[in-house]
């Protein structure tokens, strides 16, 4: 099937601690792939725990905005650029994030769960000595907690992110196994007018499915959810628009006939 998705709305550059790539190189690859637009969503995870690699997920937003603005002007005839952020949610950060969103002119805000009660699910120690199912359940319950304290994002990012890193990944995982808590999350998102992200990172992590899985995307649509953005979670140019053809098929199978992009924090609906 031809890829009809021409916007990648989740990507990182060297302004994020886990990307080695300049913003300009990401833009050039987006142009080379024929995209109409891209949205940078650099990481901001305050109070992130120390890691073996020494990652620091603070973000110099003024420097990020200055470079973005320079490149937006430089490439204005070739591709549309939007200014976003990915907030790493923790319940004690709510007030800080609210102030931040008043201060800077973001087009798009993703709220994501990377940490569960202070522990990063990326590292095996989150799962050590514990049942995988209980770890996954704790993750989804923490998403609900986050939504009770902060609801100023435009979409929730990669909603079942935790399964990328479980000992068995998604081998024994399904929407149905966690239906009750996931349905609570989806209903709360819809009630608060927060969208869902289809993140194709799951494909390049070997899951054979996006994050969240199609079962969650289908259920979101059944419950009345309408806002769905698409992002590859690229940290390097080769991952930009990764498996967007598959993403288009998943959206159609789940009942969507469009996808969503944001400008000035307002949704725009683009036919598939």
GROMACS .gro file of C-alpha atoms in nm:
model
  272
    1UNK     CA    1   0.000   0.000   0.000
    2UNK     CA    2   0.123   0.347  -0.082
    3UNK     CA    3   0.227   0.555   0.217
    4UNK     CA    4  -0.017   0.843   0.259
    5UNK     CA    5   0.139   0.977   0.579
    6UNK     CA    6   0.356   1.276   0.494
    7UNK     CA    7   0.416   1.417   0.841
    8UNK     CA    8   0.647   1.271   1.106
    9UNK     CA    9   0.547   1.428   1.437
   10UNK     CA   10   0.787   1.266   1.682
   11UNK     CA   11   1.162   1.299   1.635
   12UNK     CA   12   1.475   1.398   1.821
   13UNK     CA   13   1.805   1.564   1.741
   14UNK     CA   14   2.121   1.631   1.938
   15UNK     CA   15   1.922   1.866   2.160
   16UNK     CA   16   1.802   1.539   2.316
   17UNK     CA   17   2.068   1.356   2.517
   18UNK     CA   18   2.005   1.024   2.340
   19UNK     CA   19   2.044   1.150   1.980
   20UNK     CA   20   2.377   1.207   1.802
   21UNK     CA   21   2.224   1.381   1.498
   22UNK     CA   22   2.209   1.752   1.422
   23UNK     CA   23   1.868   1.907   1.367
   24UNK     CA   24   1.973   2.009   1.016
   25UNK     CA   25   2.063   1.651   0.919
   26UNK     CA   26   1.721   1.532   1.037
   27UNK     CA   27   1.555   1.802   0.827
   28UNK     CA   28   1.757   1.713   0.517
   29UNK     CA   29   1.651   1.349   0.551
   30UNK     CA   30   1.287   1.452   0.590
   31UNK     CA   31   1.317   1.650   0.266
   32UNK     CA   32   1.489   1.357   0.093
   33UNK     CA   33   1.202   1.128   0.195
   34UNK     CA   34   0.947   1.365   0.044
   35UNK     CA   35   0.772   1.457   0.367
   36UNK     CA   36   0.549   1.763   0.375
   37UNK     CA   37   0.644   1.838   0.733
   38UNK     CA   38   0.818   1.724   1.049
   39UNK     CA   39   0.782   1.816   1.413
   40UNK     CA   40   1.077   1.805   1.650
   41UNK     CA   41   0.980   1.681   1.995
   42UNK     CA   42   1.296   1.705   2.202
   43UNK     CA   43   1.309   1.523   2.536
   44UNK     CA   44   1.255   1.700   2.865
   45UNK     CA   45   1.269   1.458   3.158
   46UNK     CA   46   1.351   1.658   3.473
   47UNK     CA   47   1.463   1.460   3.779
   48UNK     CA   48   1.578   1.179   3.554
   49UNK     CA   49   1.781   0.920   3.751
   50UNK     CA   50   2.152   0.870   3.686
   51UNK     CA   51   2.222   0.619   3.411
   52UNK     CA   52   2.530   0.410   3.321
   53UNK     CA   53   2.565   0.623   3.006
   54UNK     CA   54   2.536   0.948   3.199
   55UNK     CA   55   2.233   1.068   3.000
   56UNK     CA   56   2.095   1.407   3.095
   57UNK     CA   57   1.739   1.474   2.980
   58UNK     CA   58   1.729   1.838   3.074
   59UNK     CA   59   1.673   2.059   2.771
   60UNK     CA   60   1.810   2.401   2.680
   61UNK     CA   61   1.482   2.527   2.535
   62UNK     CA   62   1.600   2.878   2.437
   63UNK     CA   63   1.892   2.729   2.239
   64UNK     CA   64   1.660   2.469   2.086
   65UNK     CA   65   1.410   2.737   1.983
   66UNK     CA   66   1.683   2.960   1.836
   67UNK     CA   67   1.825   2.682   1.617
   68UNK     CA   68   1.478   2.565   1.517
   69UNK     CA   69   1.381   2.918   1.413
   70UNK     CA   70   1.699   2.957   1.207
   71UNK     CA   71   1.642   2.630   1.023
   72UNK     CA   72   1.270   2.690   0.978
   73UNK     CA   73   1.354   3.007   0.787
   74UNK     CA   74   1.634   2.839   0.591
   75UNK     CA   75   1.417   2.551   0.469
   76UNK     CA   76   1.083   2.727   0.450
   77UNK     CA   77   1.047   2.655   0.075
   78UNK     CA   78   1.130   2.284   0.111
   79UNK     CA   79   0.953   2.148   0.420
   80UNK     CA   80   0.727   2.270   0.699
   81UNK     CA   81   0.884   2.254   1.043
   82UNK     CA   82   0.699   2.254   1.373
   83UNK     CA   83   0.828   2.312   1.723
   84UNK     CA   84   0.737   2.047   1.977
   85UNK     CA   85   0.846   1.885   2.300
   86UNK     CA   86   0.818   1.544   2.464
   87UNK     CA   87   0.758   1.582   2.836
   88UNK     CA   88   0.863   1.290   3.054
   89UNK     CA   89   0.573   1.281   3.298
   90UNK     CA   90   0.605   1.242   3.673
   91UNK     CA   91   0.332   1.353   3.910
   92UNK     CA   92   0.549   1.606   4.101
   93UNK     CA   93   0.640   1.792   3.779
   94UNK     CA   94   0.290   1.911   3.695
   95UNK     CA   95   0.330   2.273   3.810
   96UNK     CA   96   0.667   2.310   3.639
   97UNK     CA   97   0.530   2.180   3.309
   98UNK     CA   98   0.227   2.409   3.322
   99UNK     CA   99   0.455   2.714   3.361
  100UNK     CA  100   0.682   2.593   3.082
  101UNK     CA  101   0.394   2.561   2.835
  102UNK     CA  102   0.293   2.921   2.907
  103UNK     CA  103   0.647   3.042   2.840
  104UNK     CA  104   0.735   2.889   2.501
  105UNK     CA  105   0.545   2.881   2.168
  106UNK     CA  106   0.518   2.507   2.115
  107UNK     CA  107   0.316   2.375   1.823
  108UNK     CA  108   0.283   2.029   1.972
  109UNK     CA  109   0.326   1.869   2.316
  110UNK     CA  110   0.364   1.496   2.375
  111UNK     CA  111   0.329   1.364   2.727
  112UNK     CA  112   0.509   1.033   2.775
  113UNK     CA  113   0.577   0.784   3.052
  114UNK     CA  114   0.942   0.681   3.053
  115UNK     CA  115   0.975   0.646   3.429
  116UNK     CA  116   0.754   0.447   3.665
  117UNK     CA  117   0.778   0.576   4.020
  118UNK     CA  118   1.129   0.703   3.948
  119UNK     CA  119   1.258   0.393   3.765
  120UNK     CA  120   1.329   0.388   3.391
  121UNK     CA  121   1.162   0.090   3.222
  122UNK     CA  122   1.440   0.098   2.958
  123UNK     CA  123   1.676  -0.077   3.200
  124UNK     CA  124   1.645  -0.449   3.290
  125UNK     CA  125   1.657  -0.375   3.661
  126UNK     CA  126   1.298  -0.246   3.643
  127UNK     CA  127   1.192  -0.604   3.566
  128UNK     CA  128   1.443  -0.797   3.781
  129UNK     CA  129   1.286  -1.040   4.027
  130UNK     CA  130   0.933  -0.937   3.928
  131UNK     CA  131   0.661  -1.081   3.708
  132UNK     CA  132   0.650  -0.916   3.370
  133UNK     CA  133   0.271  -0.884   3.388
  134UNK     CA  134   0.291  -0.696   3.719
  135UNK     CA  135   0.554  -0.460   3.576
  136UNK     CA  136   0.331  -0.386   3.278
  137UNK     CA  137   0.032  -0.332   3.507
  138UNK     CA  138   0.231  -0.090   3.724
  139UNK     CA  139   0.325   0.102   3.410
  140UNK     CA  140  -0.037   0.143   3.295
  141UNK     CA  141  -0.148   0.239   3.646
  142UNK     CA  142   0.124   0.504   3.655
  143UNK     CA  143  -0.014   0.647   3.328
  144UNK     CA  144  -0.349   0.689   3.503
  145UNK     CA  145  -0.175   0.861   3.796
  146UNK     CA  146   0.002   1.101   3.561
  147UNK     CA  147  -0.326   1.194   3.393
  148UNK     CA  148  -0.475   1.281   3.731
  149UNK     CA  149  -0.201   1.538   3.792
  150UNK     CA  150  -0.128   1.676   3.443
  151UNK     CA  151  -0.347   1.703   3.134
  152UNK     CA  152  -0.196   1.986   2.931
  153UNK     CA  153  -0.037   1.770   2.662
  154UNK     CA  154  -0.184   1.727   2.312
  155UNK     CA  155  -0.133   1.351   2.293
  156UNK     CA  156  -0.006   1.070   2.513
  157UNK     CA  157   0.304   0.923   2.354
  158UNK     CA  158   0.373   0.552   2.283
  159UNK     CA  159   0.113   0.443   2.538
  160UNK     CA  160   0.245   0.087   2.587
  161UNK     CA  161   0.614   0.190   2.568
  162UNK     CA  162   0.701  -0.053   2.848
  163UNK     CA  163   0.658  -0.358   2.622
  164UNK     CA  164   0.958  -0.253   2.411
  165UNK     CA  165   1.181  -0.342   2.704
  166UNK     CA  166   1.010  -0.629   2.886
  167UNK     CA  167   1.204  -0.959   2.903
  168UNK     CA  168   0.957  -1.106   2.651
  169UNK     CA  169   0.861  -0.775   2.487
  170UNK     CA  170   0.508  -0.829   2.347
  171UNK     CA  171   0.523  -1.208   2.315
  172UNK     CA  172   0.263  -1.259   2.591
  173UNK     CA  173   0.119  -0.910   2.583
  174UNK     CA  174  -0.215  -0.795   2.445
  175UNK     CA  175  -0.460  -0.512   2.501
  176UNK     CA  176  -0.706  -0.770   2.640
  177UNK     CA  177  -0.480  -0.869   2.929
  178UNK     CA  178  -0.484  -0.512   3.062
  179UNK     CA  179  -0.821  -0.407   2.925
  180UNK     CA  180  -0.968  -0.261   3.244
  181UNK     CA  181  -0.685  -0.021   3.324
  182UNK     CA  182  -0.620   0.068   2.958
  183UNK     CA  183  -0.989   0.146   2.903
  184UNK     CA  184  -0.974   0.379   3.203
  185UNK     CA  185  -0.676   0.554   3.047
  186UNK     CA  186  -0.845   0.586   2.707
  187UNK     CA  187  -1.168   0.721   2.855
  188UNK     CA  188  -0.973   0.978   3.053
  189UNK     CA  189  -0.780   1.086   2.742
  190UNK     CA  190  -1.103   1.134   2.549
  191UNK     CA  191  -1.270   1.318   2.837
  192UNK     CA  192  -0.974   1.558   2.857
  193UNK     CA  193  -0.950   1.597   2.477
  194UNK     CA  194  -0.602   1.445   2.471
  195UNK     CA  195  -0.512   1.243   2.163
  196UNK     CA  196  -0.322   0.921   2.113
  197UNK     CA  197   0.007   0.879   1.932
  198UNK     CA  198   0.074   0.593   1.692
  199UNK     CA  199   0.448   0.552   1.737
  200UNK     CA  200   0.620   0.333   1.478
  201UNK     CA  201   0.919   0.285   1.707
  202UNK     CA  202   0.769  -0.052   1.794
  203UNK     CA  203   0.855  -0.172   1.445
  204UNK     CA  204   1.220  -0.080   1.471
  205UNK     CA  205   1.233  -0.236   1.818
  206UNK     CA  206   1.125  -0.566   1.664
  207UNK     CA  207   0.772  -0.585   1.805
  208UNK     CA  208   0.606  -0.624   1.466
  209UNK     CA  209   0.354  -0.363   1.581
  210UNK     CA  210   0.344   0.005   1.672
  211UNK     CA  211   0.317   0.152   2.020
  212UNK     CA  212   0.048   0.131   2.129
  213UNK     CA  213  -0.061  -0.199   1.976
  214UNK     CA  214  -0.350  -0.201   1.726
  215UNK     CA  215  -0.589  -0.335   1.991
  216UNK     CA  216  -0.549  -0.015   2.193
  217UNK     CA  217  -0.578   0.210   1.886
  218UNK     CA  218  -0.897   0.029   1.777
  219UNK     CA  219  -1.047   0.059   2.126
  220UNK     CA  220  -0.963   0.430   2.141
  221UNK     CA  221  -1.155   0.478   1.815
  222UNK     CA  222  -1.450   0.267   1.939
  223UNK     CA  223  -1.475   0.482   2.252
  224UNK     CA  224  -1.495   0.795   2.039
  225UNK     CA  225  -1.131   0.900   2.024
  226UNK     CA  226  -1.056   1.118   1.723
  227UNK     CA  227  -0.706   1.268   1.763
  228UNK     CA  228  -0.426   1.039   1.638
  229UNK     CA  229  -0.077   1.160   1.551
  230UNK     CA  230   0.199   0.962   1.380
  231UNK     CA  231   0.566   0.962   1.474
  232UNK     CA  232   0.862   0.731   1.418
  233UNK     CA  233   1.046   0.839   1.736
  234UNK     CA  234   1.356   0.882   1.518
  235UNK     CA  235   1.683   0.968   1.690
  236UNK     CA  236   1.883   0.914   1.369
  237UNK     CA  237   1.795   0.999   1.006
  238UNK     CA  238   1.744   0.637   0.895
  239UNK     CA  239   1.443   0.602   1.128
  240UNK     CA  240   1.249   0.904   0.998
  241UNK     CA  241   0.903   0.796   0.871
  242UNK     CA  242   0.994   0.436   0.958
  243UNK     CA  243   0.720   0.187   0.857
  244UNK     CA  244   0.472   0.464   0.781
  245UNK     CA  245   0.312   0.241   0.516
  246UNK     CA  246   0.229  -0.010   0.792
  247UNK     CA  247   0.104   0.272   1.015
  248UNK     CA  248  -0.138   0.381   0.743
  249UNK     CA  249  -0.275   0.026   0.719
  250UNK     CA  250  -0.314   0.001   1.098
  251UNK     CA  251  -0.505   0.329   1.111
  252UNK     CA  252  -0.746   0.216   0.841
  253UNK     CA  253  -0.797  -0.123   1.006
  254UNK     CA  254  -0.874   0.054   1.335
  255UNK     CA  255  -1.139   0.278   1.180
  256UNK     CA  256  -0.948   0.597   1.104
  257UNK     CA  257  -0.964   0.774   0.770
  258UNK     CA  258  -0.729   1.055   0.867
  259UNK     CA  259  -0.438   1.139   1.094
  260UNK     CA  260  -0.365   1.451   1.298
  261UNK     CA  261  -0.091   1.712   1.310
  262UNK     CA  262  -0.071   2.011   1.543
  263UNK     CA  263   0.008   2.375   1.480
  264UNK     CA  264  -0.004   2.633   1.760
  265UNK     CA  265  -0.141   2.353   1.981
  266UNK     CA  266  -0.447   2.310   1.754
  267UNK     CA  267  -0.524   1.985   1.569
  268UNK     CA  268  -0.539   1.963   1.190
  269UNK     CA  269  -0.693   1.651   1.036
  270UNK     CA  270  -0.532   1.514   0.718
  271UNK     CA  271  -0.703   1.243   0.507
  272UNK     CA  272  -0.513   0.918   0.464
   0.00000   0.00000   0.00000
